[in-house]
Amino acid sequence: MKHRELLDAALIIPDNMPEGKSTIENGLSLCKLHHSAYDAFIIGVTPDYIIQVRADILEEEDGPVLQHGLKGLHKSTLILPSSKSHYPSRESLEWRYSRFTRAGNPSALAGPSPNPTLRL
């Protein structure tokens, strides 16, 4: 994206978790919409860098932002940095993706917080 002011650094494993670190390999560069969707478990990224959209979101009917901005990403591949040393950690993505797959079942997410991204 040419407009860096629209990009956010999104942590894969939150830094308030013992496994979470503020490192390049524990991060994704996402636009503000996709960062919010990632934090809300609306989208997830597999350890193989494939973007997944939550099933209930894929079934929704709404306007062009939902259709093109979210649903259109389903099964697409993450654009990776040119340096392999900056790739997101597959282990971190696995940790996060396992929580994404349980997002349809809030009781499966650890912690009593109403915002599960803070208490995974």
PDB file of C-alpha atoms in Angstrom:
ATOM      1  CA  MET A   1       0.000   0.000   0.000  1.00  0.00           C
ATOM      2  CA  LYS A   2       1.409   3.375  -0.980  1.00  0.00           C
ATOM      3  CA  HIS A   3      -0.147   5.215   1.966  1.00  0.00           C
ATOM      4  CA  ARG A   4       1.793   4.101   5.029  1.00  0.00           C
ATOM      5  CA  GLU A   5      -0.477   6.140   7.293  1.00  0.00           C
ATOM      6  CA  LEU A   6      -3.189   3.550   6.574  1.00  0.00           C
ATOM      7  CA  LEU A   7      -1.018   0.628   7.716  1.00  0.00           C
ATOM      8  CA  ASP A   8      -0.787  -0.849  11.194  1.00  0.00           C
ATOM      9  CA  ALA A   9       1.613  -3.286  12.795  1.00  0.00           C
ATOM     10  CA  ALA A  10      -0.563  -6.160  14.021  1.00  0.00           C
ATOM     11  CA  LEU A  11       0.844  -8.637  16.516  1.00  0.00           C
ATOM     12  CA  ILE A  12       0.162 -12.289  15.807  1.00  0.00           C
ATOM     13  CA  ILE A  13       0.501 -13.300  19.461  1.00  0.00           C
ATOM     14  CA  PRO A  14      -0.471 -10.367  21.700  1.00  0.00           C
ATOM     15  CA  ASP A  15       2.423  -8.963  23.698  1.00  0.00           C
ATOM     16  CA  ASN A  16       0.531  -9.423  26.963  1.00  0.00           C
ATOM     17  CA  MET A  17       0.849 -13.196  26.515  1.00  0.00           C
ATOM     18  CA  PRO A  18       3.977 -15.046  27.692  1.00  0.00           C
ATOM     19  CA  GLU A  19       4.569 -16.244  24.109  1.00  0.00           C
ATOM     20  CA  GLY A  20       4.059 -12.756  22.644  1.00  0.00           C
ATOM     21  CA  LYS A  21       7.012 -10.648  21.584  1.00  0.00           C
ATOM     22  CA  SER A  22       7.327  -7.309  19.854  1.00  0.00           C
ATOM     23  CA  THR A  23       9.407  -8.680  16.983  1.00  0.00           C
ATOM     24  CA  ILE A  24       9.139  -8.572  13.216  1.00  0.00           C
ATOM     25  CA  GLU A  25       8.376 -12.287  12.952  1.00  0.00           C
ATOM     26  CA  ASN A  26       5.469 -11.878  15.411  1.00  0.00           C
ATOM     27  CA  GLY A  27       3.843  -9.218  13.278  1.00  0.00           C
ATOM     28  CA  LEU A  28       1.844  -8.516  10.168  1.00  0.00           C
ATOM     29  CA  SER A  29       1.578  -5.245   8.288  1.00  0.00           C
ATOM     30  CA  LEU A  30      -2.147  -4.735   7.746  1.00  0.00           C
ATOM     31  CA  CYS A  31      -4.384  -1.858   6.763  1.00  0.00           C
ATOM     32  CA  LYS A  32      -6.581  -0.565   9.571  1.00  0.00           C
ATOM     33  CA  LEU A  33      -9.664  -2.505   8.367  1.00  0.00           C
ATOM     34  CA  HIS A  34      -7.804  -5.803   8.170  1.00  0.00           C
ATOM     35  CA  HIS A  35      -6.015  -5.207  11.471  1.00  0.00           C
ATOM     36  CA  SER A  36      -9.383  -4.753  13.200  1.00  0.00           C
ATOM     37  CA  ALA A  37     -10.787  -7.816  11.421  1.00  0.00           C
ATOM     38  CA  TYR A  38      -7.715  -9.843  12.455  1.00  0.00           C
ATOM     39  CA  ASP A  39      -7.983  -8.773  16.092  1.00  0.00           C
ATOM     40  CA  ALA A  40     -11.709  -9.625  16.076  1.00  0.00           C
ATOM     41  CA  PHE A  41     -11.075 -13.090  14.579  1.00  0.00           C
ATOM     42  CA  ILE A  42     -13.038 -12.186  11.442  1.00  0.00           C
ATOM     43  CA  ILE A  43     -10.005 -13.088   9.354  1.00  0.00           C
ATOM     44  CA  GLY A  44      -7.157 -15.443  10.164  1.00  0.00           C
ATOM     45  CA  VAL A  45      -3.893 -16.482   8.551  1.00  0.00           C
ATOM     46  CA  THR A  46      -2.838 -20.124   8.357  1.00  0.00           C
ATOM     47  CA  PRO A  47       0.758 -21.189   9.076  1.00  0.00           C
ATOM     48  CA  ASP A  48       1.054 -21.551   5.284  1.00  0.00           C
ATOM     49  CA  TYR A  49       0.229 -17.824   4.858  1.00  0.00           C
ATOM     50  CA  ILE A  50      -3.292 -18.371   3.496  1.00  0.00           C
ATOM     51  CA  ILE A  51      -5.918 -15.830   4.537  1.00  0.00           C
ATOM     52  CA  GLN A  52      -9.174 -17.314   5.802  1.00  0.00           C
ATOM     53  CA  VAL A  53     -12.433 -15.482   6.468  1.00  0.00           C
ATOM     54  CA  ARG A  54     -14.664 -16.808   9.241  1.00  0.00           C
ATOM     55  CA  ALA A  55     -17.512 -18.963   7.875  1.00  0.00           C
ATOM     56  CA  ASP A  56     -20.353 -16.859   9.297  1.00  0.00           C
ATOM     57  CA  ILE A  57     -18.874 -13.746   7.661  1.00  0.00           C
ATOM     58  CA  LEU A  58     -18.706 -15.536   4.295  1.00  0.00           C
ATOM     59  CA  GLU A  59     -22.452 -16.213   4.579  1.00  0.00           C
ATOM     60  CA  GLU A  60     -23.338 -12.564   5.291  1.00  0.00           C
ATOM     61  CA  GLU A  61     -24.769 -10.305   2.623  1.00  0.00           C
ATOM     62  CA  ASP A  62     -23.815  -6.642   2.836  1.00  0.00           C
ATOM     63  CA  GLY A  63     -22.173  -3.902   0.825  1.00  0.00           C
ATOM     64  CA  PRO A  64     -18.928  -3.665  -1.152  1.00  0.00           C
ATOM     65  CA  VAL A  65     -16.607  -3.368   1.862  1.00  0.00           C
ATOM     66  CA  LEU A  66     -17.702  -6.765   3.139  1.00  0.00           C
ATOM     67  CA  GLN A  67     -17.713  -8.284  -0.341  1.00  0.00           C
ATOM     68  CA  HIS A  68     -14.403  -6.930  -1.637  1.00  0.00           C
ATOM     69  CA  GLY A  69     -12.569  -5.847   1.517  1.00  0.00           C
ATOM     70  CA  LEU A  70     -13.110  -9.026   3.530  1.00  0.00           C
ATOM     71  CA  LYS A  71     -14.836 -11.865   1.701  1.00  0.00           C
ATOM     72  CA  GLY A  72     -12.678 -11.259  -1.372  1.00  0.00           C
ATOM     73  CA  LEU A  73      -9.571 -12.137   0.656  1.00  0.00           C
ATOM     74  CA  HIS A  74     -10.768 -15.648   1.470  1.00  0.00           C
ATOM     75  CA  LYS A  75      -8.174 -18.266   0.447  1.00  0.00           C
ATOM     76  CA  SER A  76      -5.769 -15.673  -0.923  1.00  0.00           C
ATOM     77  CA  THR A  77      -2.071 -15.776  -0.074  1.00  0.00           C
ATOM     78  CA  LEU A  78      -0.437 -13.244   2.200  1.00  0.00           C
ATOM     79  CA  ILE A  79       2.080 -11.010   0.420  1.00  0.00           C
ATOM     80  CA  LEU A  80       5.339 -11.763   2.192  1.00  0.00           C
ATOM     81  CA  PRO A  81       8.329  -9.458   2.748  1.00  0.00           C
ATOM     82  CA  SER A  82      11.230  -9.736   0.320  1.00  0.00           C
ATOM     83  CA  SER A  83      13.551 -10.948   3.111  1.00  0.00           C
ATOM     84  CA  LYS A  84      12.767 -14.409   4.504  1.00  0.00           C
ATOM     85  CA  SER A  85      14.119 -13.273   7.876  1.00  0.00           C
ATOM     86  CA  HIS A  86      11.107 -10.929   8.087  1.00  0.00           C
ATOM     87  CA  TYR A  87       8.476 -13.576   7.330  1.00  0.00           C
ATOM     88  CA  PRO A  88       5.822 -14.043   9.997  1.00  0.00           C
ATOM     89  CA  SER A  89       6.665 -16.981  12.239  1.00  0.00           C
ATOM     90  CA  ARG A  90       4.783 -20.129  11.251  1.00  0.00           C
ATOM     91  CA  GLU A  91       4.682 -21.162  14.914  1.00  0.00           C
ATOM     92  CA  SER A  92       3.102 -17.843  15.922  1.00  0.00           C
ATOM     93  CA  LEU A  93       0.602 -18.100  13.073  1.00  0.00           C
ATOM     94  CA  GLU A  94      -0.272 -21.644  14.181  1.00  0.00           C
ATOM     95  CA  TRP A  95      -0.854 -20.385  17.755  1.00  0.00           C
ATOM     96  CA  ARG A  96      -3.123 -17.592  16.526  1.00  0.00           C
ATOM     97  CA  TYR A  97      -4.894 -19.638  13.832  1.00  0.00           C
ATOM     98  CA  SER A  98      -5.942 -22.258  16.368  1.00  0.00           C
ATOM     99  CA  ARG A  99      -7.780 -19.475  18.219  1.00  0.00           C
ATOM    100  CA  PHE A 100      -9.284 -18.161  14.984  1.00  0.00           C
ATOM    101  CA  THR A 101     -10.761 -21.585  14.203  1.00  0.00           C
ATOM    102  CA  ARG A 102     -12.493 -21.563  17.586  1.00  0.00           C
ATOM    103  CA  ALA A 103     -13.818 -17.999  17.178  1.00  0.00           C
ATOM    104  CA  GLY A 104     -17.295 -19.266  16.316  1.00  0.00           C
ATOM    105  CA  ASN A 105     -17.390 -20.813  19.793  1.00  0.00           C
ATOM    106  CA  PRO A 106     -16.554 -17.995  22.266  1.00  0.00           C
ATOM    107  CA  SER A 107     -16.430 -20.388  25.242  1.00  0.00           C
ATOM    108  CA  ALA A 108     -13.494 -22.136  23.562  1.00  0.00           C
ATOM    109  CA  LEU A 109     -11.388 -18.982  23.811  1.00  0.00           C
ATOM    110  CA  ALA A 110      -9.367 -18.753  27.002  1.00  0.00           C
ATOM    111  CA  GLY A 111     -10.025 -16.024  29.534  1.00  0.00           C
ATOM    112  CA  PRO A 112     -13.125 -14.221  30.755  1.00  0.00           C
ATOM    113  CA  SER A 113     -12.346 -10.962  28.942  1.00  0.00           C
ATOM    114  CA  PRO A 114     -15.066  -9.619  26.617  1.00  0.00           C
ATOM    115  CA  ASN A 115     -12.230  -8.830  24.165  1.00  0.00           C
ATOM    116  CA  PRO A 116     -10.546 -12.215  23.543  1.00  0.00           C
ATOM    117  CA  THR A 117      -7.664 -10.674  21.590  1.00  0.00           C
ATOM    118  CA  LEU A 118      -6.352  -9.323  24.872  1.00  0.00           C
ATOM    119  CA  ARG A 119      -6.671 -12.557  26.828  1.00  0.00           C
ATOM    120  CA  LEU A 120      -5.815 -15.417  24.515  1.00  0.00           C
TER     121      LEU A 120
END
